[in-house]
GROMACS .gro file of C-alpha atoms in nm:
model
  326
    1UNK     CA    1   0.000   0.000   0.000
    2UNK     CA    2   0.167   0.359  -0.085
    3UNK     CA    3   0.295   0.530   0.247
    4UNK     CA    4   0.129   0.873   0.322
    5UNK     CA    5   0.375   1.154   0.513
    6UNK     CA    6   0.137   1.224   0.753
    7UNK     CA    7   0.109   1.585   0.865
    8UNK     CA    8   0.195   1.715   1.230
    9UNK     CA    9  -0.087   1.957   1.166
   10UNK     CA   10  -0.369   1.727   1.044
   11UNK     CA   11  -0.270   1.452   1.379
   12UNK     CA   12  -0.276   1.737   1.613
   13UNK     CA   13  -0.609   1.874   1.556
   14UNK     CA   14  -0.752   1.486   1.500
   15UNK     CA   15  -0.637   1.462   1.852
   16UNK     CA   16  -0.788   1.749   2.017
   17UNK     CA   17  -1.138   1.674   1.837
   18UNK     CA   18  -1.130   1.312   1.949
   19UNK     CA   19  -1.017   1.375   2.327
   20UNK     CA   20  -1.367   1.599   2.373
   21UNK     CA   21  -1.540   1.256   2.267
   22UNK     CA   22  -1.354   0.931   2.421
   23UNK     CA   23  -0.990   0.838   2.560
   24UNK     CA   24  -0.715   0.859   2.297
   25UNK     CA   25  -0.424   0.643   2.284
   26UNK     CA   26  -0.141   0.718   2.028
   27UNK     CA   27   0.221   0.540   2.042
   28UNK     CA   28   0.363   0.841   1.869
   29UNK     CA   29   0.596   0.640   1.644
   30UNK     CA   30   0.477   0.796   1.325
   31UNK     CA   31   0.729   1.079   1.409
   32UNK     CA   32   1.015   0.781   1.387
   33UNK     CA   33   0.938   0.586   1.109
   34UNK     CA   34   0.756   0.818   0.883
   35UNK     CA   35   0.618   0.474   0.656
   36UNK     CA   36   0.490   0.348   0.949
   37UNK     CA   37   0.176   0.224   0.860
   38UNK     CA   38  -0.189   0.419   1.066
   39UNK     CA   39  -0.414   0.222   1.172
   40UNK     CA   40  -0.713   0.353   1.345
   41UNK     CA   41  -0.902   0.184   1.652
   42UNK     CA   42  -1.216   0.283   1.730
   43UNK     CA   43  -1.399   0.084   2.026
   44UNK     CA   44  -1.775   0.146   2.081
   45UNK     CA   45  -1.746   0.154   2.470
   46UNK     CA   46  -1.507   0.057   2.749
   47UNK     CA   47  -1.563  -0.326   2.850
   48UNK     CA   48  -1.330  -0.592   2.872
   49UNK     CA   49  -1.424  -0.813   2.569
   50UNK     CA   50  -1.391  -0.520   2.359
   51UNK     CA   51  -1.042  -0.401   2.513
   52UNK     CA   52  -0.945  -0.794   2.526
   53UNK     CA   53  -1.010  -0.794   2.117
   54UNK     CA   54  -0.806  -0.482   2.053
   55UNK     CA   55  -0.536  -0.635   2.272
   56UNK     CA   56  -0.512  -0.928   2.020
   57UNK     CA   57  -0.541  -0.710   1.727
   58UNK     CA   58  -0.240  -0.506   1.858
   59UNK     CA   59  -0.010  -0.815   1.945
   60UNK     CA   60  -0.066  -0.983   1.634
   61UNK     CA   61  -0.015  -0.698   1.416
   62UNK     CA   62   0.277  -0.552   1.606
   63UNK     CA   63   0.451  -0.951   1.543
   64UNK     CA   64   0.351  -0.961   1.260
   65UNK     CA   65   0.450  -0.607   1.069
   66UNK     CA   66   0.729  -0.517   1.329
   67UNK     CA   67   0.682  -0.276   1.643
   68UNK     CA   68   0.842   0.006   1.453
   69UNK     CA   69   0.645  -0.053   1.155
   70UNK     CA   70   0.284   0.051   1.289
   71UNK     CA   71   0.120   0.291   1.465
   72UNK     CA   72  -0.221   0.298   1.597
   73UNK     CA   73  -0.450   0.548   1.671
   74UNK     CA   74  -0.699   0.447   1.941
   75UNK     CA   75  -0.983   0.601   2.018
   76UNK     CA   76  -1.286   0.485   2.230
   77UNK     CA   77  -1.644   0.610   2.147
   78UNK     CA   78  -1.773   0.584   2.590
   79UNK     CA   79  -2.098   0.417   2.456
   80UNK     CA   80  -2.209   0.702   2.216
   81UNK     CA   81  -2.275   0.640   1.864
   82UNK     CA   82  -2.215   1.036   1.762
   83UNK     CA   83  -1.911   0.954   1.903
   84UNK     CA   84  -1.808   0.669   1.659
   85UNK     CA   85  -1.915   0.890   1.349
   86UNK     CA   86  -1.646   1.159   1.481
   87UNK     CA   87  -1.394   0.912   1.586
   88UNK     CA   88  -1.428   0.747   1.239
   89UNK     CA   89  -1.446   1.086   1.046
   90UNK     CA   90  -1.114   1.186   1.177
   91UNK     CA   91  -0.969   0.865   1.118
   92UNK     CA   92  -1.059   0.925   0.744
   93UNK     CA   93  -0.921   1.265   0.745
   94UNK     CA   94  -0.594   1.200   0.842
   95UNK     CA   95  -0.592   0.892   0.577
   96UNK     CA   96  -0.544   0.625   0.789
   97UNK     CA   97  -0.382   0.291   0.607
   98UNK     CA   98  -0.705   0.037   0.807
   99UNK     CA   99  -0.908   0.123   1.047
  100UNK     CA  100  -1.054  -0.174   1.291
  101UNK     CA  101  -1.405  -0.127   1.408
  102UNK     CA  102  -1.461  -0.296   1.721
  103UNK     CA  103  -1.826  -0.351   1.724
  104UNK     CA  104  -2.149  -0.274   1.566
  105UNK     CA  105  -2.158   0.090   1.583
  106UNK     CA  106  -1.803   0.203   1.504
  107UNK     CA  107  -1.862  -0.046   1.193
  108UNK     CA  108  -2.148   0.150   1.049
  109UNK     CA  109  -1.984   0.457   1.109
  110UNK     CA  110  -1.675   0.322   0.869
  111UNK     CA  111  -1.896   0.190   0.643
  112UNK     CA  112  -2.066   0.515   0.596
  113UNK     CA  113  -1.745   0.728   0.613
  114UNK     CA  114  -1.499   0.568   0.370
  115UNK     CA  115  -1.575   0.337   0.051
  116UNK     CA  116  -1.173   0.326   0.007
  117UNK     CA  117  -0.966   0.292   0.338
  118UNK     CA  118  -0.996  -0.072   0.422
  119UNK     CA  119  -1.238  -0.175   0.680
  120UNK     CA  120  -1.197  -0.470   0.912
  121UNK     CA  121  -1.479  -0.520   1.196
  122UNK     CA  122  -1.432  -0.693   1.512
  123UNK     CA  123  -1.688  -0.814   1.820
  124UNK     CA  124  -1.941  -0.776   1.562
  125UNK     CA  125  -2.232  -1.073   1.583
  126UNK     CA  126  -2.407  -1.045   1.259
  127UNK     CA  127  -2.247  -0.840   0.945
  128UNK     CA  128  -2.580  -0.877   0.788
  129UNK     CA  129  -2.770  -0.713   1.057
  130UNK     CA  130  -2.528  -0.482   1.137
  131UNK     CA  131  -2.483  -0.321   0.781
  132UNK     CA  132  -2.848  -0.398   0.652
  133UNK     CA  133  -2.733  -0.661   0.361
  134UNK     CA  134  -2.951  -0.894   0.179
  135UNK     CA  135  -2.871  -1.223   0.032
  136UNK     CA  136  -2.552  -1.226   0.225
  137UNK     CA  137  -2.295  -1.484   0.157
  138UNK     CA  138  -2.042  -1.388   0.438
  139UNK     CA  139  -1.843  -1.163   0.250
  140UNK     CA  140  -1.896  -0.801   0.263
  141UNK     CA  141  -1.781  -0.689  -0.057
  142UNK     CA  142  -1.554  -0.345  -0.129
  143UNK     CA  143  -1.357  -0.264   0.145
  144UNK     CA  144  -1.519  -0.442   0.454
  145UNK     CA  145  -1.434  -0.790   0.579
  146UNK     CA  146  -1.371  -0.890   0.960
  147UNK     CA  147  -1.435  -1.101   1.203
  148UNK     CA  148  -1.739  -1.185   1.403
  149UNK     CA  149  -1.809  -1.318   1.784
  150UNK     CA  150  -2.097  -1.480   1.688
  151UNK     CA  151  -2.121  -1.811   1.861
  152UNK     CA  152  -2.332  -2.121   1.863
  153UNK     CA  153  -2.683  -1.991   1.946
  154UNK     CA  154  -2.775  -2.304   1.969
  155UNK     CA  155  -2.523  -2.420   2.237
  156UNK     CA  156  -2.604  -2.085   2.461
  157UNK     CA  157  -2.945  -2.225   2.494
  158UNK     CA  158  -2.829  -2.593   2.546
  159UNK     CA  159  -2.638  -2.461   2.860
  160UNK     CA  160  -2.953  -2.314   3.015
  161UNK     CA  161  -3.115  -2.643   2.955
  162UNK     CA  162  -2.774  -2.782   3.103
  163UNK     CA  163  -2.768  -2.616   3.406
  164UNK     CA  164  -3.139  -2.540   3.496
  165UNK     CA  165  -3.378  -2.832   3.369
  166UNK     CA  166  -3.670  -2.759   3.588
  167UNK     CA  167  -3.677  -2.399   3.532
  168UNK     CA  168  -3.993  -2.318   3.343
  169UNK     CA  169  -3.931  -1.922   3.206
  170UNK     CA  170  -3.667  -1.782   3.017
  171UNK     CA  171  -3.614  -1.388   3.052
  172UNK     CA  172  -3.475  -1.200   2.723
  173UNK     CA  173  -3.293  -0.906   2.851
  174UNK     CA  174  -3.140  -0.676   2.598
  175UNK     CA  175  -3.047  -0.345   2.477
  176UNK     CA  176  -3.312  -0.259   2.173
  177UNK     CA  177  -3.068  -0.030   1.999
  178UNK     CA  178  -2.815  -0.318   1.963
  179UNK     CA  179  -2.891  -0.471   1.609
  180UNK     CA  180  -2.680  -0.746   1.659
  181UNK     CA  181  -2.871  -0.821   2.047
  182UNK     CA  182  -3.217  -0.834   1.838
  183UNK     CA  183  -3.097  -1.126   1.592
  184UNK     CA  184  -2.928  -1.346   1.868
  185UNK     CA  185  -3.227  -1.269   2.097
  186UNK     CA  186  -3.512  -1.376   1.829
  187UNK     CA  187  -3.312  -1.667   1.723
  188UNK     CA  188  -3.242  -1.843   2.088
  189UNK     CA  189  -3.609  -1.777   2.189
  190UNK     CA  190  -3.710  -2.018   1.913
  191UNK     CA  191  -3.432  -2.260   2.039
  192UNK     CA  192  -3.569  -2.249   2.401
  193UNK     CA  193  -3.932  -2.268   2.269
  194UNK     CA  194  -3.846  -2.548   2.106
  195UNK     CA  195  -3.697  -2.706   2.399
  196UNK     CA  196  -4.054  -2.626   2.648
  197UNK     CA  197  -3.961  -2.291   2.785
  198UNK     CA  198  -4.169  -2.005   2.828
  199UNK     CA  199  -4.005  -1.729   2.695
  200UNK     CA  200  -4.071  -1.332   2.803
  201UNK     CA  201  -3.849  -1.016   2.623
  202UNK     CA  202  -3.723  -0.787   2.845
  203UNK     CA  203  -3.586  -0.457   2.636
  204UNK     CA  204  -3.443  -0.156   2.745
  205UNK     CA  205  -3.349   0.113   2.557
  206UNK     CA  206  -3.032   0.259   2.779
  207UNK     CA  207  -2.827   0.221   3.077
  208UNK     CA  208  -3.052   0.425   3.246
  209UNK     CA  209  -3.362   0.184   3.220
  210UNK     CA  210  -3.151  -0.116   3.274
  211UNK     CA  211  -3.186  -0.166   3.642
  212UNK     CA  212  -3.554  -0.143   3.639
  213UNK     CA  213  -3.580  -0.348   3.315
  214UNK     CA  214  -3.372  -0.618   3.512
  215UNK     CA  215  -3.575  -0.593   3.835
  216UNK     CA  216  -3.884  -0.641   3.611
  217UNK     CA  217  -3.713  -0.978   3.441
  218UNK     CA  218  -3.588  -1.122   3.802
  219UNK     CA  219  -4.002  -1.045   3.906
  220UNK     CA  220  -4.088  -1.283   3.599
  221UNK     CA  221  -3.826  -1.557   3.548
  222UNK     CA  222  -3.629  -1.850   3.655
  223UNK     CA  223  -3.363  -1.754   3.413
  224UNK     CA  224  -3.238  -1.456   3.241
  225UNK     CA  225  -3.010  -1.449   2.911
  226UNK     CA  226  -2.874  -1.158   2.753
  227UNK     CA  227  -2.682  -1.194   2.451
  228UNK     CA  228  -2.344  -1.008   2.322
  229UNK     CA  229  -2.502  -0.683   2.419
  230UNK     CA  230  -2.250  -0.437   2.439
  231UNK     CA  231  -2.476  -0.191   2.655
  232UNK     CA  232  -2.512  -0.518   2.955
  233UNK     CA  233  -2.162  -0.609   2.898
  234UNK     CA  234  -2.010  -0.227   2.974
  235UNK     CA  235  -2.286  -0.215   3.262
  236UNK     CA  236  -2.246  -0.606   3.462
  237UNK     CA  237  -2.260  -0.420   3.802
  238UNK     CA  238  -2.616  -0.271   3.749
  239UNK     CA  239  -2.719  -0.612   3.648
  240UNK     CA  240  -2.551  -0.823   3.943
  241UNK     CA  241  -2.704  -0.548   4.194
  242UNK     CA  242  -3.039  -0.671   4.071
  243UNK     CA  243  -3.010  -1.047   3.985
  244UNK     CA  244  -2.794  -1.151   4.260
  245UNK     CA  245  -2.984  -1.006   4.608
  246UNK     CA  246  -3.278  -1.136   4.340
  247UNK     CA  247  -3.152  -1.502   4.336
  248UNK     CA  248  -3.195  -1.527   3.932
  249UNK     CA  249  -2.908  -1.664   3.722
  250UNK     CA  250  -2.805  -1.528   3.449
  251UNK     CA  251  -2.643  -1.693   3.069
  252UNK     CA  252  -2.513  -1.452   2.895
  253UNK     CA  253  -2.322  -1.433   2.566
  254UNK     CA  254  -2.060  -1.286   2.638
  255UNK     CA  255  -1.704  -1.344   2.825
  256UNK     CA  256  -1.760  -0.979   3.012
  257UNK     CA  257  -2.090  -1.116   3.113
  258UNK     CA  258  -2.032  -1.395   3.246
  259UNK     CA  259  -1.754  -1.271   3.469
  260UNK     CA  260  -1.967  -0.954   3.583
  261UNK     CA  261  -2.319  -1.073   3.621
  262UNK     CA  262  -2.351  -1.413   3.522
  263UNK     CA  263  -2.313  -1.758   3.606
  264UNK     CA  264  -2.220  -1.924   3.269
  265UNK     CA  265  -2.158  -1.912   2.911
  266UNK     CA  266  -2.034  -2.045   2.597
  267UNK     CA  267  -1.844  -1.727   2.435
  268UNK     CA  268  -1.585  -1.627   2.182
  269UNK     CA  269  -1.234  -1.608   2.341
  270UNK     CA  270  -1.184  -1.198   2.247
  271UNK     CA  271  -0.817  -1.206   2.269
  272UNK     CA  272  -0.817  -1.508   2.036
  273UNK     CA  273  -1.069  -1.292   1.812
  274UNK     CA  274  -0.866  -0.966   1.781
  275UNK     CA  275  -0.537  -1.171   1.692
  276UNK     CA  276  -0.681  -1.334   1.414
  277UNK     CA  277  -0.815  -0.992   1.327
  278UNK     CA  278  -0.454  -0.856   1.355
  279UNK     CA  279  -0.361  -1.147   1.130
  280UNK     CA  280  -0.585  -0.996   0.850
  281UNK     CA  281  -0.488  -0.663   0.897
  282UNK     CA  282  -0.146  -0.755   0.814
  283UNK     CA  283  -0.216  -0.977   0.495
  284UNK     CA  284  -0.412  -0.667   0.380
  285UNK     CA  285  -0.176  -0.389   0.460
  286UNK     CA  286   0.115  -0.610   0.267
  287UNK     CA  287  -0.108  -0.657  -0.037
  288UNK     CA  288  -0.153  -1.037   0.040
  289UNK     CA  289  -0.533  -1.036   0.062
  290UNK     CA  290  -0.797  -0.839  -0.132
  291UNK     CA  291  -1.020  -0.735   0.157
  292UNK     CA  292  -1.322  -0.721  -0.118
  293UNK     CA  293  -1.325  -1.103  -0.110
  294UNK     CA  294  -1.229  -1.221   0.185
  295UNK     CA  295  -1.494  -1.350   0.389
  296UNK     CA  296  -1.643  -1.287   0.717
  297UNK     CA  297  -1.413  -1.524   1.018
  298UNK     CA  298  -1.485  -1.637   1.372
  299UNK     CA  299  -1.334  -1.713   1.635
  300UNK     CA  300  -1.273  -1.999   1.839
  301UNK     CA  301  -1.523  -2.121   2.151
  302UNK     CA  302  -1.470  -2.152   2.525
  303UNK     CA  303  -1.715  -2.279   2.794
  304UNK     CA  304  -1.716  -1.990   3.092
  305UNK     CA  305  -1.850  -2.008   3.465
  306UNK     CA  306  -1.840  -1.761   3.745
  307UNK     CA  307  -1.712  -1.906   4.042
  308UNK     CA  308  -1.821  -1.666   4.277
  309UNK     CA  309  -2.213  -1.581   4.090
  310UNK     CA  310  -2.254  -1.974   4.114
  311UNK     CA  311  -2.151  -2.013   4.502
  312UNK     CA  312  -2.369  -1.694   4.607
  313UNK     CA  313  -2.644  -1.876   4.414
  314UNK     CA  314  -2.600  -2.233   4.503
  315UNK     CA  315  -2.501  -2.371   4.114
  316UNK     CA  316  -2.309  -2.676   4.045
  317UNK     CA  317  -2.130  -2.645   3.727
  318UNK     CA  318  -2.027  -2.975   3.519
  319UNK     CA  319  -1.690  -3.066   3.419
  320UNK     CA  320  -1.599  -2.907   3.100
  321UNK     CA  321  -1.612  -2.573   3.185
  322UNK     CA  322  -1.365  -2.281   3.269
  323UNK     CA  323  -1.333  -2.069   3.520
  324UNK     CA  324  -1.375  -1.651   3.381
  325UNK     CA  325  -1.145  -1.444   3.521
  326UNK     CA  326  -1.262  -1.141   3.713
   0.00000   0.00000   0.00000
């Protein structure tokens, strides 16, 4: 890919636009190694899966292209979607080489911004959903590709049928501005349907409805899941303040999850995730790959449980899983 001299001017004022909407993180190599490749980093919100895939992204690329030989612009969007569109806009300004959008938001925002700088998502459940494609083969197309932590839907509601056989409803909690929560939430209700559970949605529509939104599901269930939902995953606390003193367990889909607020899960391994990400990124930025046809990948599965949620709540997990670290 043909280097860019980046300017001193254009980087400074990305800077100060960015810090008024999320934490900024900048190696400042470019000023050493002038063909450095940029790559921009925008994270939707601050939670450990997402900061766990970035991690991998980082390591992997740094191996893989040499520490001196990239420098990354990260930027994190604290939950706001206006935030993702500036992030994102600056990113294109200053002609970054890739830019890695970790999650749903800060992947439309790309997709809107740029039809030429190479897009790779990350964390991101459902492509489809997420960017509103029909008859989708799992490739993108132009300059999007990525990977996805879509798991085994299927498996997520096996482990509630694992774990609690003689519970008899199932609440769906979720954040109703997630795209991504409404597919996996529509598509395990028909799984746990299927297997004899009543099943009850539970939606809120921000942080600052979740508590009461949880109360309401611990009032109606045996069980709660909640998906990859980035709002529940940045927010565990507010959730284990309710379900806990509430005595309700709770699956959810995500590593973050499970180690806040939950008790088990089957989830992508994040770190795993980003590094094969990072592996991408580097095929792409050395001309190996042609991003418009490389297709959607995912990452491997791990079997979670929360030591401490299951002891306060009296669950006995089965061999095969792992402990989630804290």
């Amino acid at each position: 890919m043909h280097k860019k001299l980046l300017s001193a001017a254009i980087a400074a004022t990305m800077t100060l636009t960015l810090a008024a909407c999320g934490s900024a993180q900048d190696d400042g190599q470019s000023a050493d190694n002038p063909d450095a490749y940029i790559v921009g980093i925008c994270e939707q919100m601050e939670h450990v899966s997402l900061s766990e895939a970035t991690r991998g992204f980082k390591d992997a690329l740094t191996e893989l292209l040499g520490e001196d030989n990239v420098v990354f612009r990260e930027q994190n969007a604290n939950g706001e979607q206006t935030n993702c569109g500036t992030i994102i806009d600056g990113f294109v300004s200053e002609g970054v080489d890739l830019i890695l959008a970790n999650a749903t938001w800060p992947l439309q925002a790309a997709a809107s911004a740029t039809a030429d700088i190479p897009i790779l998502g990350t964390s991101v459940t459902d492509y489809a959903t997420a960017l509103n494609l029909e008859d989708f083969d799992g490739t993108v197309g132009g300059n999007i590709s990525g990977t996805s932590d879509l798991v085994d839907l299927e498996a997520q509601a096996q482990i509630i049928k694992e774990l609690f056989p003689d519970a008899e409803n199932v609440g769906l909690l979720y954040c109703s501005g997630e795209p991504n929560s409404v597919y996996q939430i529509e598509t395990v209700r028909g799984y746990l349907e299927d297997m004899g559970y009543t099943c009850e949605v539970y939606a809120f529509t921000d942080v600052n409805d979740l508590a009461s939104v949880t109360q309401t599901a611990c009032d109606n269930s045996d069980v709660i899941y909640t998906p990859t939902d980035n709002t529940v995953a940045a927010n565990t606390e507010t959730v284990a303040n309710v379900v806990i003193p509430a005595g309700v367990p709770v699956i959810g889909g995500d590593p973050g999850i499970c180690s806040g607020c939950g008790v088990a899960t089957i989830a992508t391994d994040y770190y795993e995730l980003g590094r094969l990400t990072g592996e991408l990124a580097a095929q792409i930025l050395r001309g190996e790959t042609d991003i418009s046809t490389l297709p959607i990948q995912y990452g491997a599965m791990q079997k979670l449980y929360n030591s401490a949620n299951c002891e306060a709540l009296n669950i006995t997990v089965p061999d095969g899983y792992t402990a989630a670290e804290g």
